PDB file of C-alpha atoms and ligand atoms in Angstrom:
ATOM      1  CA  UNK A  10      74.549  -3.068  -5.386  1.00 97.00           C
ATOM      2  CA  UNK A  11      75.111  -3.364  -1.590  1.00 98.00           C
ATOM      3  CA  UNK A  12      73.063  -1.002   0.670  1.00 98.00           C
ATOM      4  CA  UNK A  13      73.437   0.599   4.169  1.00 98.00           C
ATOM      5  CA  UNK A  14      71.554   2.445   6.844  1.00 98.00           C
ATOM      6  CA  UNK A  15      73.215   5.112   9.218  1.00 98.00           C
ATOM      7  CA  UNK A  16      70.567   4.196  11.911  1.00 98.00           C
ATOM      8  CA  UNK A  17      70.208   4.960  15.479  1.00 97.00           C
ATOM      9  CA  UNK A  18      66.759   5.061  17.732  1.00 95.00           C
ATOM     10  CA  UNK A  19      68.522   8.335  19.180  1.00 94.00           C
ATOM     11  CA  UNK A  20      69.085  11.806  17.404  1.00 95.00           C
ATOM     12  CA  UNK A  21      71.816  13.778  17.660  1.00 96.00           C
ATOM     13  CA  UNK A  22      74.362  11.172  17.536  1.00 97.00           C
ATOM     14  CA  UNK A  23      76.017  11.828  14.468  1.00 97.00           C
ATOM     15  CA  UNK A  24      74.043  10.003  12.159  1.00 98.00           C
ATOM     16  CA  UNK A  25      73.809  13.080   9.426  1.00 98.00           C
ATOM     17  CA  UNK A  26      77.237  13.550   9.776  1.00 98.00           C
ATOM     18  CA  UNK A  27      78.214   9.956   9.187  1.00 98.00           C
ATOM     19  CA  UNK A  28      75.941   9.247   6.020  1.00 98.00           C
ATOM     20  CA  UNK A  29      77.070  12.556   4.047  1.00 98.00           C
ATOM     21  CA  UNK A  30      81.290  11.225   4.856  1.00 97.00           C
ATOM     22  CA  UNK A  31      80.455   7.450   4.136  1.00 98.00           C
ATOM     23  CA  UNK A  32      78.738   8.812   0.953  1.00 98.00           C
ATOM     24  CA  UNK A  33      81.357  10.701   0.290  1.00 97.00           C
ATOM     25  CA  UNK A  34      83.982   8.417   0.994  1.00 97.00           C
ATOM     26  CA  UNK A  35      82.044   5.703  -1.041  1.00 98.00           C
ATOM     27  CA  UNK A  36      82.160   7.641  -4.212  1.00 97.00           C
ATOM     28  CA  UNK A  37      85.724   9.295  -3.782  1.00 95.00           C
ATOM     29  CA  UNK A  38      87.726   6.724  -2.035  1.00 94.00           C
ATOM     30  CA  UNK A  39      86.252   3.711  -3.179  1.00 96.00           C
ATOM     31  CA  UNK A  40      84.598   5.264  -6.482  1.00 97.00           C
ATOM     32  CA  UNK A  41      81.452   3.671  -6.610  1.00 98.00           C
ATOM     33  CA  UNK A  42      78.148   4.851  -7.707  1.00 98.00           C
ATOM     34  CA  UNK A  43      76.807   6.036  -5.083  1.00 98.00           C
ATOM     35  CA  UNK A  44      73.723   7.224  -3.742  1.00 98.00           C
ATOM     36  CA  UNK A  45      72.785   9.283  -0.691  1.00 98.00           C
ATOM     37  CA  UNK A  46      69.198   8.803   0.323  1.00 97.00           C
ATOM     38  CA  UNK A  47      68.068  11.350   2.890  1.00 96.00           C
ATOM     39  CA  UNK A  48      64.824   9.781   4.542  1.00 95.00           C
ATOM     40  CA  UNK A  49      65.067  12.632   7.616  1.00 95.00           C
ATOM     41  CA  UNK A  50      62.493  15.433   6.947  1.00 91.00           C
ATOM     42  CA  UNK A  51      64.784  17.660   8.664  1.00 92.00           C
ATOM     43  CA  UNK A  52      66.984  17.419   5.398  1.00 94.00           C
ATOM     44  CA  UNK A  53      70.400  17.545   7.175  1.00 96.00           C
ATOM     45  CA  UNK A  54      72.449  15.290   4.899  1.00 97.00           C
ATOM     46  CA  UNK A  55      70.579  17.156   1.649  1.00 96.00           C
ATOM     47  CA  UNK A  56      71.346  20.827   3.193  1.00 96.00           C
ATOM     48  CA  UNK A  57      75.196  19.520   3.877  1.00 97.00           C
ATOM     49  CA  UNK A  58      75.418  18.294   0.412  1.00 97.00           C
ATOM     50  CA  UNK A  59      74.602  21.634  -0.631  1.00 96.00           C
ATOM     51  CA  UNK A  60      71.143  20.529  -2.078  1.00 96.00           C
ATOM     52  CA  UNK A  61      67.322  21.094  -2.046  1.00 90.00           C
ATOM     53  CA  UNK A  62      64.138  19.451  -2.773  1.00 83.00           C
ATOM     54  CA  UNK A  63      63.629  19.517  -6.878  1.00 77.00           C
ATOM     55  CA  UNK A  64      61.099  22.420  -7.237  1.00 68.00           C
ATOM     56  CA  UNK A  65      58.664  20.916  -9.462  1.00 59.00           C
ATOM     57  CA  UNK A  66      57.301  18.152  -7.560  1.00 57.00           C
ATOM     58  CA  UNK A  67      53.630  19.242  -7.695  1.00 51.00           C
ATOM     59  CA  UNK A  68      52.782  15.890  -9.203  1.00 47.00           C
ATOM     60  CA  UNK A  69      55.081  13.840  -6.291  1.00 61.00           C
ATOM     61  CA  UNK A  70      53.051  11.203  -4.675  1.00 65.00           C
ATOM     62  CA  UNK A  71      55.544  10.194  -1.931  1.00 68.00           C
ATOM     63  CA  UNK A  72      58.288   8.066  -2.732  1.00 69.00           C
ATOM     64  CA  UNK A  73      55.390   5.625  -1.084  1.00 65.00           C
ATOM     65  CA  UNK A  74      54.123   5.494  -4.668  1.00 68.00           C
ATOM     66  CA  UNK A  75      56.318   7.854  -6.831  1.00 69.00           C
ATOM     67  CA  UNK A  76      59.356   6.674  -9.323  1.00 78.00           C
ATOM     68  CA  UNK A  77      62.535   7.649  -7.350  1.00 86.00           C
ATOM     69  CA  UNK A  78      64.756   8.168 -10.700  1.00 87.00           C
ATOM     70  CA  UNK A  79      63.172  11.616 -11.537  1.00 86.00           C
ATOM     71  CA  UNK A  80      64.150  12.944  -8.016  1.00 88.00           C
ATOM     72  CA  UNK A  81      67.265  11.897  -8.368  1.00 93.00           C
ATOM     73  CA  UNK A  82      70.391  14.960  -8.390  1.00 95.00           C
ATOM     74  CA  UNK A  83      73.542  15.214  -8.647  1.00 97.00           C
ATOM     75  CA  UNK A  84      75.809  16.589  -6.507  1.00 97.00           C
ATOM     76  CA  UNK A  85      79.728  18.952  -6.855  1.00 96.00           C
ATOM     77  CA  UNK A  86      81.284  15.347  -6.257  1.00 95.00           C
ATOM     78  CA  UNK A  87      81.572  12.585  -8.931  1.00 96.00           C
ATOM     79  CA  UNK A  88      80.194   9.816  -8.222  1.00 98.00           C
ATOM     80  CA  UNK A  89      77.798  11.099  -5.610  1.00 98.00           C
ATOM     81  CA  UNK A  90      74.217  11.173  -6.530  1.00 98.00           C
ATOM     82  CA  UNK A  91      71.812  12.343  -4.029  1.00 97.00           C
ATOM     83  CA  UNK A  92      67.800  11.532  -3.454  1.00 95.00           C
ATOM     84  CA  UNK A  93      66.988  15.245  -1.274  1.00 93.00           C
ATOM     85  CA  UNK A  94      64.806  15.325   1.804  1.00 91.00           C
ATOM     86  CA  UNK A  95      61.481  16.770   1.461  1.00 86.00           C
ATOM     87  CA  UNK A  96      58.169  17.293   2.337  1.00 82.00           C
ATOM     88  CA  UNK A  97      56.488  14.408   1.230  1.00 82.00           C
ATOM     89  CA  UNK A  98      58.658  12.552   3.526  1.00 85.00           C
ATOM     90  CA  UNK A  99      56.310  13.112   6.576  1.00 83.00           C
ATOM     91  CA  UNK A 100      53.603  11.312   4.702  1.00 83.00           C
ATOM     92  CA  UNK A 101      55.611   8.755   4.956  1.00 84.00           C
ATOM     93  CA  UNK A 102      54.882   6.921   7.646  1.00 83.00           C
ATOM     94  CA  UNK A 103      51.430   6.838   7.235  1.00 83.00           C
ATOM     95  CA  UNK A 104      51.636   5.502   3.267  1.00 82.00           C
ATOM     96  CA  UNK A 105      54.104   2.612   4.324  1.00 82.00           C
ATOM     97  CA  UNK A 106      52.104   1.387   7.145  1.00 79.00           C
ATOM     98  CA  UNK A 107      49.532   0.294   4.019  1.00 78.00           C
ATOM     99  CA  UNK A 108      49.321  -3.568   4.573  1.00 68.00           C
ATOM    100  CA  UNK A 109      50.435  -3.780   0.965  1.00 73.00           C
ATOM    101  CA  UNK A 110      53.361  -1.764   1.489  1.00 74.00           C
ATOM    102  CA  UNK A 111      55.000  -3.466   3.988  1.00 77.00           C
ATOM    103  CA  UNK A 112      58.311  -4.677   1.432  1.00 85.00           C
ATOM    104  CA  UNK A 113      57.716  -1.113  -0.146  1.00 88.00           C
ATOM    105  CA  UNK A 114      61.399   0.668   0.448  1.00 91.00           C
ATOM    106  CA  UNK A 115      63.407  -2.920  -0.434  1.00 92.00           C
ATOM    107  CA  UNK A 116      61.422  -2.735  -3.601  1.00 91.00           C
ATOM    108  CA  UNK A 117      62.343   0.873  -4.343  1.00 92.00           C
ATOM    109  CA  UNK A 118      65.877   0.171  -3.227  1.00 95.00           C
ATOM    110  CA  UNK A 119      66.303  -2.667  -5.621  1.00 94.00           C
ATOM    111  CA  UNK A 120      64.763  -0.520  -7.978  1.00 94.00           C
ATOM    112  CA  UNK A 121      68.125   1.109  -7.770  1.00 95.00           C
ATOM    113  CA  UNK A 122      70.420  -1.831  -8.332  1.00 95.00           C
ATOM    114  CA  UNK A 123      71.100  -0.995 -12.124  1.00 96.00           C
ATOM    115  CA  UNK A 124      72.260   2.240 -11.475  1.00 97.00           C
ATOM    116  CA  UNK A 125      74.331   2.001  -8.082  1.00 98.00           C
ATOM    117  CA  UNK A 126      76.948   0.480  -6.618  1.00 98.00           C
ATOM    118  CA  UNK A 127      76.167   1.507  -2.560  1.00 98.00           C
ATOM    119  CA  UNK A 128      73.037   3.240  -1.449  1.00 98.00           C
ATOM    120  CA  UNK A 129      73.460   4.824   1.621  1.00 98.00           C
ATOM    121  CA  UNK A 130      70.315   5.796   3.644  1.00 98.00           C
ATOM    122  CA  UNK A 131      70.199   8.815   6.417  1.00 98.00           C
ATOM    123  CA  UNK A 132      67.412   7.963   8.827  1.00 97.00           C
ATOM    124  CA  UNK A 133      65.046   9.664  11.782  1.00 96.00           C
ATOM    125  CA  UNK A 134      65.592   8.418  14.816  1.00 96.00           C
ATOM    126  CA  UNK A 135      63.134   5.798  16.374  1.00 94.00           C
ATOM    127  CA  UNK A 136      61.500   2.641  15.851  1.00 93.00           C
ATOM    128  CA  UNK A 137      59.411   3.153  13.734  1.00 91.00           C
ATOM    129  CA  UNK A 138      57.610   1.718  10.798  1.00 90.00           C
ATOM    130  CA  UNK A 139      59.929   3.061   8.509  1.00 92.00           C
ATOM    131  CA  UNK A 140      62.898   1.379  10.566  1.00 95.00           C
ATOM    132  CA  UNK A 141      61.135  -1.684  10.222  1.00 93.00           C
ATOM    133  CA  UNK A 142      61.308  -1.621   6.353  1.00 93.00           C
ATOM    134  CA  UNK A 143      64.883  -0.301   6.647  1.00 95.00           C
ATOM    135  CA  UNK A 144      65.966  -3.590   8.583  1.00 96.00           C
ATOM    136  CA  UNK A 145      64.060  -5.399   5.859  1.00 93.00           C
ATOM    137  CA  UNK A 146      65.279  -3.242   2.962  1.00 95.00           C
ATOM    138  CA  UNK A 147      69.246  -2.658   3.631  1.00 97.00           C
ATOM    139  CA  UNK A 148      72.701  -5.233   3.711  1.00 97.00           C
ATOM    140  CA  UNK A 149      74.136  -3.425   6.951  1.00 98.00           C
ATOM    141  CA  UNK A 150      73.199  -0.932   9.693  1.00 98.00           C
ATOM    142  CA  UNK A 151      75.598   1.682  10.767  1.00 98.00           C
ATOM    143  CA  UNK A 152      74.931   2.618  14.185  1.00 98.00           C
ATOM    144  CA  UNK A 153      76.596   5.424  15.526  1.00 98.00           C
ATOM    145  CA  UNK A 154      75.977   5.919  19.798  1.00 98.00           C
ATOM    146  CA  UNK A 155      77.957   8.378  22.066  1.00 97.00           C
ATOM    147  CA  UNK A 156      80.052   6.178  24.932  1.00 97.00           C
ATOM    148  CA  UNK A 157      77.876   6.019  27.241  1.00 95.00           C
ATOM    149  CA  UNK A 158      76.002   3.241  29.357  1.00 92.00           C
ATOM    150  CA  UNK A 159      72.625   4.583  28.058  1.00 92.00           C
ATOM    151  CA  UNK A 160      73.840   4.662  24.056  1.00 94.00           C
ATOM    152  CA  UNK A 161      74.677   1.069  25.017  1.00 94.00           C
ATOM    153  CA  UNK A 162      71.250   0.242  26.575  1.00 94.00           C
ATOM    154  CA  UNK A 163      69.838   1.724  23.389  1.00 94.00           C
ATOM    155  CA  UNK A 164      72.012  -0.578  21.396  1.00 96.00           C
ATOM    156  CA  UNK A 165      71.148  -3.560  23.546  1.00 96.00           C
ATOM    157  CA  UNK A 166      67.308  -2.681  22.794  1.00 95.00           C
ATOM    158  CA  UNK A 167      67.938  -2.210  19.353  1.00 96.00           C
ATOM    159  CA  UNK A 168      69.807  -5.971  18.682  1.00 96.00           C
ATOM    160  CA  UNK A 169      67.146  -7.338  20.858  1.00 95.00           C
ATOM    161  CA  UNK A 170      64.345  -5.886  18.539  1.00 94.00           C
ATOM    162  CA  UNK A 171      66.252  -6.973  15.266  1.00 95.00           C
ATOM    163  CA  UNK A 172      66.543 -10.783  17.019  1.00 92.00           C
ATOM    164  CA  UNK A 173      62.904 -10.987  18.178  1.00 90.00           C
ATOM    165  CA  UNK A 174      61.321  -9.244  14.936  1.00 86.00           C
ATOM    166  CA  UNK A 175      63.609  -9.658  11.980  1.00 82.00           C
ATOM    167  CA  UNK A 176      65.006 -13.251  12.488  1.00 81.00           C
ATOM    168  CA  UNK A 177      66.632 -15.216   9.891  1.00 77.00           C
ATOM    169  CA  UNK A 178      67.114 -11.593   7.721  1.00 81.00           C
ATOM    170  CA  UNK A 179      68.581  -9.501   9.738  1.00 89.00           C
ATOM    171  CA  UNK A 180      71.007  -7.272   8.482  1.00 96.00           C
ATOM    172  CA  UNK A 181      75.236  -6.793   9.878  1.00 97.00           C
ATOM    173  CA  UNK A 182      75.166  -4.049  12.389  1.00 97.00           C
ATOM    174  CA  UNK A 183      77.910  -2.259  12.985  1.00 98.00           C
ATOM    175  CA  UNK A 184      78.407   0.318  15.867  1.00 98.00           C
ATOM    176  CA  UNK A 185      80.557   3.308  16.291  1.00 98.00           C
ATOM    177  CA  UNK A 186      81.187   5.463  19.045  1.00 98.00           C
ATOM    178  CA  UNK A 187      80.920   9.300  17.613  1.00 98.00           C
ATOM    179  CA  UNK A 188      82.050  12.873  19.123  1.00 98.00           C
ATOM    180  CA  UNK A 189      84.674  10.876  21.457  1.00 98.00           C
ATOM    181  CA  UNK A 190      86.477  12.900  24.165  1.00 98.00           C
ATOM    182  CA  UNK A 191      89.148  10.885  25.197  1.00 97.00           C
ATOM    183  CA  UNK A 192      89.443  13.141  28.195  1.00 98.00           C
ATOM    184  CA  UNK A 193      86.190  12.287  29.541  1.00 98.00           C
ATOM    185  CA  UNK A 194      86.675   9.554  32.068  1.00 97.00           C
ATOM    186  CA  UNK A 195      83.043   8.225  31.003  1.00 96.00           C
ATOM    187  CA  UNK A 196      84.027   8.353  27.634  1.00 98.00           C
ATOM    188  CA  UNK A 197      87.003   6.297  28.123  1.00 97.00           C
ATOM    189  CA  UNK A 198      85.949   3.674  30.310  1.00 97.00           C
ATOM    190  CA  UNK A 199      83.262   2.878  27.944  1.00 96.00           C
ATOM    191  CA  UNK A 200      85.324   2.607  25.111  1.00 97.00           C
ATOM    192  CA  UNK A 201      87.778   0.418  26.666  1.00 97.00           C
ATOM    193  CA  UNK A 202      85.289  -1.570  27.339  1.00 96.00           C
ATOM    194  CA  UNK A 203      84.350  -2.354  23.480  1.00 96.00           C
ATOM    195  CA  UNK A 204      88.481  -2.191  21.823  1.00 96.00           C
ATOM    196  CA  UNK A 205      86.868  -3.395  18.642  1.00 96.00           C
ATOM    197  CA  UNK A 206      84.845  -0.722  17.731  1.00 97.00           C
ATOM    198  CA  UNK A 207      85.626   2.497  16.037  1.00 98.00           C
ATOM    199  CA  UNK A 208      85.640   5.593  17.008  1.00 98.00           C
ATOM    200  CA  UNK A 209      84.593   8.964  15.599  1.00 98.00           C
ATOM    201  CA  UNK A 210      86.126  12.212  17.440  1.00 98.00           C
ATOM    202  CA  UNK A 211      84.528  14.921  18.534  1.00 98.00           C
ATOM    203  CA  UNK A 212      86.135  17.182  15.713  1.00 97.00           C
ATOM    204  CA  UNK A 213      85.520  20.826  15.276  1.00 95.00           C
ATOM    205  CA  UNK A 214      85.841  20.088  11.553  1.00 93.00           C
ATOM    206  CA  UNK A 215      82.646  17.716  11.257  1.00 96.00           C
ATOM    207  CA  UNK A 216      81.122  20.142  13.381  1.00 96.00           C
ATOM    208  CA  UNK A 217      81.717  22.466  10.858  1.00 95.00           C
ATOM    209  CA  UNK A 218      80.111  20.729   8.056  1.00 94.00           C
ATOM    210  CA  UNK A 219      77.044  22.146   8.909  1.00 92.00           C
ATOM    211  CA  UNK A 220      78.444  25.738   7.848  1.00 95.00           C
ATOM    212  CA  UNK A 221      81.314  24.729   5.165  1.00 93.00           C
ATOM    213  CA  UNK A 222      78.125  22.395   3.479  1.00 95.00           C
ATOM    214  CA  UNK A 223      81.301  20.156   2.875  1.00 92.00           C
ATOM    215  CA  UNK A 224      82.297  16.927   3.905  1.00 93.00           C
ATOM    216  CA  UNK A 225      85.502  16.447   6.078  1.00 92.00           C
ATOM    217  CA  UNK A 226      87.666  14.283   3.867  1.00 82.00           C
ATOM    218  CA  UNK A 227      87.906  16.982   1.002  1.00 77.00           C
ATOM    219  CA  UNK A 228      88.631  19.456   3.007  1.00 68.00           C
ATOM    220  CA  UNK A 229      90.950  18.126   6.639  1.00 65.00           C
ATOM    221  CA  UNK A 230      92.052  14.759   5.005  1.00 71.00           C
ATOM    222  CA  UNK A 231      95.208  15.121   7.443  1.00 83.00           C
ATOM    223  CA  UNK A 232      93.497  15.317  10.580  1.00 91.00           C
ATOM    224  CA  UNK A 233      92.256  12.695  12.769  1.00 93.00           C
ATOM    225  CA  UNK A 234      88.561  13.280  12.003  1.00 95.00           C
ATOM    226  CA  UNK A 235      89.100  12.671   8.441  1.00 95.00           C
ATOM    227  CA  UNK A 236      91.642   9.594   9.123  1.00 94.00           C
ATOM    228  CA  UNK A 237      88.634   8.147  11.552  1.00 96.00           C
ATOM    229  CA  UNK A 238      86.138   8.156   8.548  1.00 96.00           C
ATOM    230  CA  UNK A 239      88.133   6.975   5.900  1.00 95.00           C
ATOM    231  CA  UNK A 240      89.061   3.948   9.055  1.00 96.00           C
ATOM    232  CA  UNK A 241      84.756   3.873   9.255  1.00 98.00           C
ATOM    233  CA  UNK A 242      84.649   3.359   5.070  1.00 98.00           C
ATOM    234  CA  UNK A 243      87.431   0.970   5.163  1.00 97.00           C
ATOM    235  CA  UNK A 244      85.561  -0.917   7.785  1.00 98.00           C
ATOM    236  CA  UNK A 245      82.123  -0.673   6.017  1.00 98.00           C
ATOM    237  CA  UNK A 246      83.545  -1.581   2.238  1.00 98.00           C
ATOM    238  CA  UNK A 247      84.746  -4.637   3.725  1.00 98.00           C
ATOM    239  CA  UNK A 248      81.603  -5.886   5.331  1.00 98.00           C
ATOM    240  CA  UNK A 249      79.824  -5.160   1.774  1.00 98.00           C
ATOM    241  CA  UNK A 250      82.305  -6.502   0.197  1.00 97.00           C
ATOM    242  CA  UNK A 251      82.239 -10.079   1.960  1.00 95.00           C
ATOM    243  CA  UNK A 252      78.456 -10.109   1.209  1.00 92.00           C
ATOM    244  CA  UNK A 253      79.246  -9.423  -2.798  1.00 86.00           C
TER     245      UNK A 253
HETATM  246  N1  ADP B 320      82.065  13.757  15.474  1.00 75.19           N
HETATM  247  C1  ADP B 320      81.476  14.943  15.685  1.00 75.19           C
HETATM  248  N2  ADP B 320      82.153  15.960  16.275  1.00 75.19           N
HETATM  249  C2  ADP B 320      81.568  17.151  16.505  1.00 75.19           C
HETATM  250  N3  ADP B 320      80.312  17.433  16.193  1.00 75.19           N
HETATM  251  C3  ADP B 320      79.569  16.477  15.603  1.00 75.19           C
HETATM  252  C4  ADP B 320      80.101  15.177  15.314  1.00 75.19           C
HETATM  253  N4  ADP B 320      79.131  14.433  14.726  1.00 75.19           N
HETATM  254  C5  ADP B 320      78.058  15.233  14.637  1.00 75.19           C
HETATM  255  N5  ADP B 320      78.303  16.467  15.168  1.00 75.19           N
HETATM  256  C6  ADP B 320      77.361  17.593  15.300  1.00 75.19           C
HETATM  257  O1  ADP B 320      76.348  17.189  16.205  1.00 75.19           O
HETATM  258  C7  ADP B 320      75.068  17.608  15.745  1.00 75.19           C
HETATM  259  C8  ADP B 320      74.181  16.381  15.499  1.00 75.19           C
HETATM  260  O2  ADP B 320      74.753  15.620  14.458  1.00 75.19           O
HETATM  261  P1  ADP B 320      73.855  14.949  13.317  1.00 75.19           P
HETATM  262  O3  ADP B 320      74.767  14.260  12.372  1.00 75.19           O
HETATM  263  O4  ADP B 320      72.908  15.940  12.737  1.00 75.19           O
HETATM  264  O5  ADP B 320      73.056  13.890  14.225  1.00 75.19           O
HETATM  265  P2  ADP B 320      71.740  13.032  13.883  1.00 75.19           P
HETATM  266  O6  ADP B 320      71.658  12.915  12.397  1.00 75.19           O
HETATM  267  O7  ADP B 320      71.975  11.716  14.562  1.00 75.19           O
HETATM  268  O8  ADP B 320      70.582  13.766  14.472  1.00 75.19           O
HETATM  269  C9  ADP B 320      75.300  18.432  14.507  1.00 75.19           C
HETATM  270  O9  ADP B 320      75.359  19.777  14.864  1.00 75.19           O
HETATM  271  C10 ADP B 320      76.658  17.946  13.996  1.00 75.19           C
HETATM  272  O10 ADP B 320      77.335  18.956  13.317  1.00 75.19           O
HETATM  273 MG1   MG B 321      70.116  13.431  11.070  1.00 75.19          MG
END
């Protein structure tokens, strides 16, 4: 089981949007067992995925000190199992910042090695203590930043952080520009200034998602959004892959 973080100190990038196609992808394209694990109380990638938080969860600690396989669901795509948002999750913070808790989410993500091929992790923006057990926790950090000189200040902080704090275990980071407008100047200059990287469009279609509740390869595989995710998968598999 290889495992990944869509991660970014900043919100509204795209991160939501980018777990729910990579899980997607993972499961369709790729068909592996995959696992969407929506760590955002705001529940973005669980509402997109056409889910909710299991009712009876009256005895649910936290995933802080819970079993995770009885909140697992499924979703409407094979493959594509999904561990829902909820309320517990603002507890969160607070229960892993226990000093003997500090390896807690690499334990519960191992936890899920039997039954998994990729788990895929949407995350709240910021630095936070959970972030710090995500960088301990996952195989490779998806970082999605607008072009812009401040995304790329953010990413400069955040690769300084993962040197300084996480040496020696760091995981692969791998950045992509999201909601690109080639016909922004600002946009372009950035971009040309990184070749390598990929680039997600600014597409009506994933913009969308949030009111189809669908992700954009089942629905626009044709179109240059979809094409740019399944390029994003393609690029992710083959970092996982390497590490198998
Ligand atoms: N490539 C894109 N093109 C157009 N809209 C996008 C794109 N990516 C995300 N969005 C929209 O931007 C908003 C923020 O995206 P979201 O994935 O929720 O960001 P985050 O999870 O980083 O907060 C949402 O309304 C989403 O539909
Ligand atoms: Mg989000």
């Amino acid at each position: 089981m290889r495992s990944l973080a869509v991660f970014s100190v900043k919100g509204g990038v795209g991160k939501s949007a980018l777990a729910v196609n990579l899980a997607h992808a993972a499961a369709t394209l790729s068909a592996r067992r995959t696992l969407l694990w929506d760590l955002d109380t705001q529940g973005a990638a669980t509402y997109t995925l056409r889910l909710s938080p299991l009712e009876d969860r009256s005895a649910r600690k936290g995933i802080a000190e819970a079993e995770l396989s009885p909140l697992i669901q499924s979703s409407d795509f094979a493959g594509l199992d999904v561990l829902a948002a909820d309320k517990s999750l603002r507890h969160l913070e607070k229960q892993l910042a226990d000093d003997e808790k500090t390896k807690r989410l690499r334990k519960l993500i191992k936890s899920l090695d039997k039954d998994y091929d990729r788990v895929i992790l949407d995350c709240p923006p910021g630095l936070t203590e959970l972030a710090t057990q995500i960088f301990r926790a996952v195989d490779l950090l998806v970082v999605p930043m607008l072009p812009s000189p401040l995304s790329e200040r953010a990413y400069d902080q955040l690769l300084e952080h993962l040197a300084r704090h996480h040496k020696g275990s760091t995981p692969a980071v791998l950045p992509v520009f999201t909601m690109v407008d080639r016909r922004k100047a600002l946009h372009r200059d950035t971009i040309a200034a990184h070749p390598e990287r990929l680039c997600i469009p600014y597409a009506a279609a994933i913009e969308a998602m949030a009111a189809t509740r669908t992700p954009v390869l089942t629905r626009a595989a044709a179109t240059p959004a979809a094409r740019a995710l399944a390029a994003l998968w393609t690029a992710v598999e083959r970092v996982l892959t390497q590490q198998e």
